[in-house]
Coordinates of C-alpha atoms in Angstrom, one line a residue:
Chain A
M1 CA 0.0 0.0 0.0
I2 CA 1.3 3.4 -0.9
S3 CA 0.6 6.2 1.5
I4 CA 1.3 9.8 0.6
T5 CA 1.9 12.1 3.5
S6 CA 2.5 15.8 3.2
K7 CA 5.5 17.3 4.9
T8 CA 4.6 19.7 7.6
D9 CA 5.5 23.2 6.5
F10 CA 8.1 24.6 8.9
R11 CA 8.7 27.8 6.9
F12 CA 8.1 30.1 9.8
L13 CA 10.4 28.2 12.1
K14 CA 13.1 28.0 9.3
K15 CA 12.9 31.7 8.7
S16 CA 13.1 32.4 12.4
F17 CA 16.1 30.1 12.7
A18 CA 17.8 31.9 9.8
V19 CA 17.3 35.3 11.5
L20 CA 18.5 34.0 14.8
F21 CA 21.6 32.5 13.1
W22 CA 22.6 35.9 11.6
I23 CA 22.0 37.8 14.8
L24 CA 24.1 35.3 16.6
L25 CA 26.9 35.6 14.0
W26 CA 26.7 39.4 14.4
Q27 CA 27.0 39.1 18.2
V28 CA 30.0 36.9 17.9
A29 CA 31.7 39.2 15.3
A30 CA 31.0 42.3 17.5
Q31 CA 32.5 40.5 20.5
L32 CA 35.6 39.4 18.5
I33 CA 36.1 43.0 17.2
G34 CA 35.4 44.4 20.6
Q35 CA 35.0 48.1 19.5
E36 CA 31.4 49.3 19.4
I37 CA 32.3 52.2 17.1
L38 CA 33.3 49.7 14.3
L39 CA 30.7 47.0 14.9
V40 CA 28.0 47.5 17.5
S41 CA 26.5 44.4 19.1
P42 CA 22.9 43.5 18.5
V43 CA 22.2 43.8 22.2
S44 CA 23.3 47.4 22.2
V45 CA 21.2 48.1 19.1
A46 CA 18.2 46.5 20.7
R47 CA 18.7 48.6 23.9
R48 CA 19.1 51.8 21.8
L49 CA 15.9 50.9 19.9
I50 CA 13.9 50.6 23.1
E51 CA 15.3 54.0 24.3
L52 CA 14.4 55.6 21.0
T53 CA 10.8 54.3 21.0
V54 CA 10.0 56.3 24.1
Q55 CA 11.2 59.5 22.6
S56 CA 8.7 61.7 20.7
I57 CA 11.3 62.6 18.0
F58 CA 11.4 58.9 17.1
W59 CA 7.7 58.8 16.2
Q60 CA 7.8 62.2 14.5
S61 CA 10.7 61.1 12.4
I62 CA 9.0 57.9 11.4
T63 CA 5.8 59.7 10.6
T64 CA 7.5 62.2 8.4
S65 CA 9.5 59.5 6.5
I66 CA 6.4 57.3 6.0
G67 CA 4.5 60.3 4.8
C68 CA 7.1 61.4 2.3
I69 CA 8.1 58.0 1.0
C70 CA 4.5 56.7 0.7
L71 CA 3.5 59.9 -1.1
G72 CA 6.4 59.4 -3.6
F73 CA 5.4 55.8 -3.9
L74 CA 1.8 56.5 -4.6
L75 CA 2.6 59.2 -7.1
G76 CA 5.0 56.8 -8.8
V77 CA 2.3 54.1 -8.9
I78 CA -0.4 56.4 -10.3
S79 CA 1.9 57.9 -12.9
G80 CA 3.3 54.4 -13.8
I81 CA -0.2 53.1 -14.4
I82 CA -1.2 56.0 -16.5
L83 CA 2.0 55.8 -18.6
A84 CA 1.8 52.1 -19.0
Y85 CA -1.8 52.4 -20.3
L86 CA -1.0 55.2 -22.7
T87 CA 2.3 53.8 -24.0
T88 CA 0.8 50.3 -24.7
R89 CA -2.3 51.9 -26.3
F90 CA -0.5 54.5 -28.4
S91 CA 2.9 53.3 -29.8
M92 CA 3.9 56.8 -30.6
L93 CA 3.8 57.7 -26.9
D94 CA 5.9 54.6 -26.2
F95 CA 8.6 55.9 -28.6
L96 CA 8.3 59.3 -27.0
F97 CA 8.6 58.2 -23.3
Y98 CA 11.1 55.4 -23.8
P99 CA 14.2 57.5 -23.8
L100 CA 13.0 59.5 -20.7
L101 CA 12.2 56.4 -18.7
S102 CA 15.5 54.7 -19.8
I103 CA 17.4 57.8 -18.5
I104 CA 15.4 57.7 -15.2
K105 CA 16.3 54.0 -14.8
A106 CA 20.0 54.4 -15.5
T107 CA 20.7 57.7 -13.7
P108 CA 22.1 57.2 -10.1
V109 CA 19.6 58.3 -7.6
A110 CA 22.2 60.5 -5.9
S111 CA 22.4 62.6 -9.0
F112 CA 18.7 63.2 -8.9
I113 CA 18.8 64.0 -5.2
I114 CA 21.6 66.6 -5.5
L115 CA 19.9 68.2 -8.5
A116 CA 16.5 68.2 -6.7
L117 CA 18.1 69.9 -3.7
V118 CA 18.6 73.0 -5.9
W119 CA 14.9 73.1 -6.8
L120 CA 13.1 71.7 -3.8
S121 CA 13.0 72.0 0.0
A122 CA 14.8 69.3 2.0
N123 CA 11.6 67.6 2.9
Q124 CA 10.3 67.4 -0.6
V125 CA 13.4 65.7 -2.0
P126 CA 12.6 62.2 -0.6
I127 CA 9.2 62.4 -2.3
L128 CA 10.9 63.0 -5.7
A129 CA 13.5 60.3 -5.0
S130 CA 10.9 57.7 -4.2
F131 CA 8.8 58.7 -7.1
L132 CA 11.6 58.4 -9.6
M133 CA 12.5 54.9 -8.2
V134 CA 8.9 53.7 -8.4
L135 CA 7.8 55.1 -11.7
P136 CA 9.9 53.1 -14.2
I137 CA 9.4 49.8 -12.3
I138 CA 5.6 50.1 -12.3
W139 CA 5.6 51.4 -15.9
S140 CA 7.8 48.6 -17.4
N141 CA 6.1 45.8 -15.4
L142 CA 2.6 46.9 -16.1
S143 CA 3.4 47.5 -19.8
E144 CA 4.7 43.9 -20.0
G145 CA 1.6 42.7 -18.3
I146 CA -0.7 44.5 -20.7
Q147 CA 1.3 43.2 -23.7
K148 CA 1.1 39.7 -22.4
I149 CA -2.7 39.7 -21.9
D150 CA -4.0 36.3 -23.1
S151 CA -5.5 36.8 -26.6
D152 CA -7.4 33.5 -26.3
L153 CA -9.2 34.8 -23.3
D154 CA -9.8 38.1 -25.0
E155 CA -11.6 36.2 -27.7
V156 CA -13.8 34.7 -25.0
T157 CA -14.8 38.1 -23.8
K158 CA -15.6 39.1 -27.4
V159 CA -17.7 36.0 -28.3
F160 CA -19.8 36.3 -25.1
S161 CA -20.0 40.1 -25.5
L162 CA -18.9 40.9 -21.9
S163 CA -19.7 44.4 -20.8
K164 CA -16.9 46.9 -20.4
N165 CA -17.1 46.7 -16.6
R166 CA -16.9 42.9 -16.6
K167 CA -14.1 42.9 -19.1
L168 CA -12.2 45.3 -16.9
F169 CA -12.8 43.6 -13.5
L170 CA -12.9 39.9 -14.6
F171 CA -10.3 39.9 -17.3
Y172 CA -8.0 42.9 -17.8
L173 CA -7.3 43.7 -14.1
P174 CA -6.8 40.1 -13.1
S175 CA -4.5 39.6 -16.1
V176 CA -2.2 42.4 -15.1
L177 CA -2.4 42.2 -11.4
P178 CA 0.4 39.7 -10.9
Y179 CA 2.7 42.0 -12.8
F180 CA 1.5 45.0 -10.8
S181 CA 1.8 43.2 -7.5
A182 CA 5.4 42.1 -8.2
A183 CA 6.2 45.7 -9.4
C184 CA 4.8 47.2 -6.2
T185 CA 6.7 45.0 -3.8
T186 CA 10.0 45.6 -5.7
A187 CA 9.3 49.3 -6.0
L188 CA 8.4 49.7 -2.4
G189 CA 11.7 48.4 -1.2
L190 CA 13.6 50.7 -3.5
A191 CA 11.3 53.7 -2.6
W192 CA 12.4 53.2 1.0
K193 CA 16.1 53.0 0.1
A194 CA 16.0 56.0 -2.2
G195 CA 13.7 58.0 0.1
V196 CA 16.0 57.5 3.1
A197 CA 19.1 58.2 1.0
A198 CA 17.5 61.4 -0.1
E199 CA 16.7 62.4 3.5
V200 CA 20.3 61.7 4.5
L201 CA 21.7 63.8 1.6
A202 CA 19.2 66.6 2.1
N203 CA 19.5 66.3 5.9
A204 CA 15.7 66.5 6.2
K205 CA 14.6 67.6 9.6
R206 CA 12.7 65.2 11.8
S207 CA 13.1 62.2 9.5
I208 CA 14.7 58.8 9.6
G209 CA 17.4 60.0 7.1
G210 CA 18.0 63.1 9.2
N211 CA 18.7 60.9 12.2
I212 CA 21.0 58.7 10.2
Y213 CA 22.8 61.8 9.0
A214 CA 23.2 63.0 12.6
S215 CA 24.5 59.5 13.7
K216 CA 27.1 59.8 11.0
I217 CA 28.2 63.2 12.1
Y218 CA 28.6 62.2 15.8
L219 CA 29.9 58.7 14.9
E220 CA 27.0 57.1 16.7
T221 CA 27.2 53.6 15.2
T222 CA 24.5 52.3 17.6
D223 CA 22.1 54.9 16.4
L224 CA 23.0 54.2 12.7
F225 CA 22.2 50.5 13.2
A226 CA 19.0 51.2 15.2
W227 CA 17.6 53.6 12.5
T228 CA 18.6 51.2 9.7
I229 CA 16.7 48.4 11.5
V230 CA 13.7 50.7 11.7
V231 CA 13.9 51.3 7.9
V232 CA 14.1 47.6 7.3
I233 CA 11.2 46.8 9.6
L234 CA 9.0 49.6 8.0
S235 CA 9.9 48.4 4.5
V236 CA 8.9 44.8 5.3
I237 CA 5.7 46.0 7.1
F238 CA 4.6 48.1 4.1
E239 CA 5.4 45.3 1.7
K240 CA 3.3 42.8 3.7
L241 CA 0.6 45.4 4.0
I242 CA 0.4 45.9 0.2
L243 CA 0.2 42.2 -0.4
W244 CA -2.4 41.7 2.4
S245 CA -4.6 44.5 1.1
M246 CA -4.4 43.2 -2.5
K247 CA -5.4 39.7 -1.3
K248 CA -8.3 41.1 0.7
I249 CA -9.6 43.1 -2.3
L250 CA -9.3 40.0 -4.5
Q251 CA -11.1 37.9 -1.9
K252 CA -13.9 40.5 -1.9
F253 CA -14.3 40.0 -5.7
N254 CA -13.8 36.2 -5.5
L255 CA -10.6 36.5 -7.5
Q256 CA -8.3 34.9 -5.0
G257 CA -6.9 32.6 -7.7
I258 CA -4.7 35.4 -9.1
L259 CA -2.0 35.9 -6.4
Chain B
M1 CA -32.8 34.4 -42.6
K2 CA -30.0 32.0 -43.4
L3 CA -26.6 31.1 -42.3
S4 CA -24.1 30.8 -45.1
V5 CA -20.7 31.6 -46.6
N6 CA -20.2 32.5 -50.2
H7 CA -16.9 32.3 -52.1
L8 CA -15.1 32.5 -48.8
N9 CA -11.3 32.8 -48.8
V10 CA -9.1 32.9 -45.7
S11 CA -5.3 32.8 -45.7
F12 CA -2.7 33.0 -43.0
G13 CA 0.1 34.8 -44.8
E14 CA 1.0 32.7 -47.8
K15 CA -1.0 29.7 -46.6
V16 CA -4.5 29.4 -48.0
V17 CA -6.7 27.8 -45.4
I18 CA -10.1 28.3 -47.0
R19 CA -10.5 28.7 -50.8
D20 CA -13.7 29.7 -52.5
L21 CA -15.9 27.9 -50.0
S22 CA -19.7 28.4 -50.5
M23 CA -22.2 26.5 -48.3
D24 CA -25.5 27.0 -46.5
F25 CA -26.0 25.6 -43.0
S26 CA -29.3 24.0 -42.1
L27 CA -31.0 26.1 -39.5
G28 CA -32.2 24.3 -36.3
K29 CA -30.0 21.3 -37.0
V30 CA -26.8 19.9 -35.8
T31 CA -24.2 20.0 -38.5
C32 CA -20.9 18.3 -38.1
L33 CA -17.7 19.5 -39.9
T34 CA -15.2 16.8 -40.2
G35 CA -12.0 16.3 -42.1
P36 CA -8.2 16.0 -41.8
S37 CA -6.3 18.1 -39.3
G38 CA -5.3 21.6 -40.4
C39 CA -7.9 21.6 -43.2
G40 CA -9.6 24.8 -41.8
K41 CA -12.6 23.5 -39.9
T42 CA -11.8 25.6 -36.8
T43 CA -11.0 28.6 -39.0
L44 CA -14.5 28.2 -40.5
L45 CA -16.1 28.3 -37.0
R46 CA -14.0 31.4 -36.1
V47 CA -15.1 33.1 -39.3
L48 CA -18.8 32.4 -38.5
C49 CA -18.5 34.0 -35.1
G50 CA -16.5 37.0 -36.4
L51 CA -13.2 36.2 -34.7
Q52 CA -11.4 35.5 -38.0
A53 CA -11.1 38.2 -40.7
V54 CA -11.8 36.9 -44.2
G55 CA -9.7 37.6 -47.2
A56 CA -12.6 37.6 -49.7
G57 CA -16.1 36.4 -49.9
M58 CA -19.2 36.9 -47.8
V59 CA -20.3 35.6 -44.4
N60 CA -24.0 35.8 -43.7
N61 CA -24.7 35.2 -40.0
P62 CA -27.6 37.2 -38.5
F63 CA -27.6 35.1 -35.4
S64 CA -26.2 35.6 -31.9
V65 CA -23.3 33.2 -31.3
S66 CA -22.0 31.0 -28.5
F67 CA -18.7 29.1 -28.8
A68 CA -17.1 26.2 -26.9
F69 CA -13.5 26.5 -28.0
Q70 CA -11.3 23.5 -28.6
E71 CA -9.2 24.5 -25.5
D72 CA -11.4 25.2 -22.5
R73 CA -10.4 28.9 -22.3
L74 CA -11.6 29.3 -18.8
F75 CA -10.4 32.3 -16.7
P76 CA -7.8 30.7 -14.5
W77 CA -8.5 33.1 -11.6
L78 CA -12.3 32.4 -11.5
S79 CA -13.9 29.4 -10.0
A80 CA -15.8 27.0 -12.3
Q81 CA -19.1 28.6 -11.1
D82 CA -17.8 32.1 -11.7
N83 CA -16.5 31.3 -15.1
I84 CA -20.0 30.5 -16.2
A85 CA -21.6 33.4 -14.2
A86 CA -19.2 35.8 -15.8
I87 CA -20.9 35.6 -19.2
L88 CA -24.5 35.6 -17.9
P89 CA -26.5 38.8 -17.8
G90 CA -27.8 40.0 -14.4
K91 CA -26.8 40.4 -10.8
R92 CA -24.0 38.2 -9.4
K93 CA -26.2 36.3 -7.0
S94 CA -28.7 35.2 -9.7
T95 CA -26.0 34.4 -12.3
R96 CA -24.2 32.3 -9.8
I97 CA -27.3 30.3 -9.1
E98 CA -27.8 29.7 -12.8
A99 CA -24.2 28.8 -13.2
K100 CA -24.5 26.3 -10.4
N101 CA -27.4 24.6 -12.2
W102 CA -25.5 24.4 -15.4
L103 CA -22.6 22.7 -13.6
K104 CA -25.0 20.2 -12.1
R105 CA -26.3 19.5 -15.5
V106 CA -22.8 18.6 -16.9
G107 CA -22.2 16.4 -13.8
L108 CA -19.9 18.8 -11.9
E109 CA -22.0 19.2 -8.8
G110 CA -19.7 19.9 -5.8
E111 CA -16.9 21.3 -8.0
E112 CA -18.4 24.9 -8.1
E113 CA -15.7 26.7 -6.1
K114 CA -12.7 24.9 -7.7
L115 CA -10.4 26.9 -9.9
P116 CA -9.7 25.5 -13.4
A117 CA -6.2 24.5 -12.3
S118 CA -7.6 22.0 -9.8
L119 CA -10.0 20.4 -12.3
S120 CA -9.1 17.7 -14.8
G121 CA -8.9 18.5 -18.5
G122 CA -12.3 16.7 -19.1
M123 CA -13.9 18.7 -16.2
C124 CA -12.6 22.0 -17.6
Q125 CA -14.0 21.0 -21.0
R126 CA -17.4 20.4 -19.4
V127 CA -17.3 23.8 -17.7
S128 CA -16.5 25.3 -21.0
L129 CA -19.4 23.5 -22.6
A130 CA -21.8 24.5 -19.8
R131 CA -20.7 28.1 -20.4
A132 CA -21.4 27.9 -24.1
L133 CA -24.9 26.4 -23.4
A134 CA -25.6 28.8 -20.6
A135 CA -25.1 31.8 -22.9
D136 CA -28.3 30.7 -24.7
R137 CA -27.5 32.1 -28.1
E138 CA -29.2 31.2 -31.4
L139 CA -26.1 29.6 -33.0
L140 CA -23.9 27.2 -31.0
L141 CA -20.4 26.6 -32.3
L142 CA -18.6 23.6 -30.7
D143 CA -15.0 22.9 -31.6
E144 CA -14.2 19.2 -30.7
P145 CA -16.4 19.5 -27.6
F146 CA -16.1 15.9 -26.5
H147 CA -12.4 15.1 -27.1
A148 CA -11.4 14.8 -23.4
M149 CA -14.6 13.0 -22.3
D150 CA -15.2 9.3 -21.6
A151 CA -18.1 7.5 -23.4
A152 CA -20.7 7.9 -20.6
I153 CA -20.0 11.6 -20.0
K154 CA -19.9 12.2 -23.7
K155 CA -23.4 10.7 -24.1
Q156 CA -24.6 12.8 -21.1
C157 CA -23.3 15.9 -22.7
M158 CA -24.7 15.1 -26.1
D159 CA -28.1 14.6 -24.5
L160 CA -27.8 17.9 -22.6
I161 CA -26.8 19.8 -25.7
R162 CA -29.7 18.3 -27.6
S163 CA -32.3 19.0 -24.9
S164 CA -31.1 22.5 -24.0
S165 CA -30.7 23.7 -27.6
K166 CA -33.9 22.5 -29.2
G167 CA -34.5 24.5 -32.4
K168 CA -31.1 26.1 -32.3
T169 CA -28.5 25.7 -35.0
I170 CA -25.4 23.8 -33.8
I171 CA -22.2 23.4 -35.8
F172 CA -19.6 21.2 -34.4
V173 CA -16.2 20.1 -35.4
T174 CA -14.8 16.6 -34.8
H175 CA -12.3 14.1 -36.1
D176 CA -14.3 11.2 -34.7
L177 CA -16.6 9.9 -37.3
E178 CA -18.4 7.7 -34.8
E179 CA -19.1 10.8 -32.7
A180 CA -20.3 12.6 -35.8
E181 CA -22.6 9.7 -36.7
Q182 CA -24.0 9.6 -33.2
F183 CA -24.6 13.3 -32.7
A184 CA -25.1 15.2 -36.0
D185 CA -28.1 15.6 -38.2
E186 CA -25.8 16.4 -41.1
I187 CA -22.2 15.6 -41.7
C188 CA -20.0 17.7 -43.9
F189 CA -16.8 15.9 -44.9
F190 CA -13.8 17.9 -46.1
S191 CA -11.3 15.6 -47.7
G192 CA -8.6 18.1 -48.5
S193 CA -6.9 21.3 -47.7
P194 CA -7.8 24.1 -48.4
L195 CA -11.2 23.5 -46.9
A196 CA -13.5 23.8 -50.0
L197 CA -11.8 20.8 -51.7
G198 CA -13.7 17.6 -51.6
K199 CA -16.7 18.9 -49.7
K200 CA -19.5 16.3 -49.3
V201 CA -22.6 16.7 -47.3
I202 CA -24.5 13.7 -46.0
K203 CA -28.0 14.0 -44.6
K204 CA -28.4 11.7 -41.6
R205 CA -31.2 10.1 -39.7
T206 CA -32.5 11.9 -36.6
Y207 CA -30.5 11.8 -33.3
S208 CA -31.9 9.5 -30.7

């Protein structure tokens, strides 16, 4: 008799083990070096993080950074969607925008940030930096998704004369959603990186980047690590939040088979 | 009103698929198109429902069309029930009830909420067939509708098509002559490619 048993999924445990392993390695390395200014120990970082969380500046900085980066991200997503639609619909526009988007993709974000410092205030630069990171990713992924829409299924919508609304919600959106979702998660991580880099270079007041800049000036390695961990945590939270909200919306429309 | 094609020509690049084909289809009957692979049978169905552009000639089809494609062509993100409900007019609640009834009629009761990926090929084909029948159009085009079905289910589906499409015109494509004999009122043989070559129509006895 053949019995098929499914292996228990230990993914969460495995992930936790991996995180613990690297923290342990970090602790060992910090102890071996023995100089907090070169490599701070995870225990010191955790202690500093706890200290920071009780300060109002910590929450103000987080709020400012979230606001700026999310605004840049949202603007990038909206513009990316509009551009992807227009450039796939009108090939002339594709030719027109292609060089511009290629330049945005290839130009180092630091160049944009320094240039933007001339035109914008320090607190507006992170918005632009995040926007410029997000726009080409959303645009190119979504364009690819639109171009790869299944023509066989498109014929089904024609034969059965589906209304415009049904075509949009039951066919076009589900077809491009995997591309959009992948683009969003990639772009969000980059938006955080570019946004915080912009805050550092612009020395934006009451922001995560501003605090990282201050820790660099005063050689506060513990603060630098603590704020960096905050950025990583926020980035992961927002990535999970986007995926979770997309899944919830899909469940509402009975389209959970997409993601 | 009649359903016909006159001096129809269809080519894919250099390849002529249909050359100067003229034929009238009997209304209210089941016509089977059969012939060797690649002779243009599917192309003719696509021409009749307006999915295929013609090079020359005339297509006269004043009827509303429903099509069960050779591949199931189900939306992979929709459940079996929602795949049928998607093409039905009306509110979601009522279309889902109707869709559920159609699934029951093709022997897929209990499979309503499954996605196409978790159904077998034959099951997907039955969902596709149920969708085509549920659309309730005047002309039903079926492209090898039974190819992934076993004998018992094939018979069940044939009976269902017959009972739910009384008085409607059905054109179906198959390679299986036995299937054509069993199901069609008229069989149109195409012995060569392009399609118009060697056309021979045989009137048959009534389906029982």
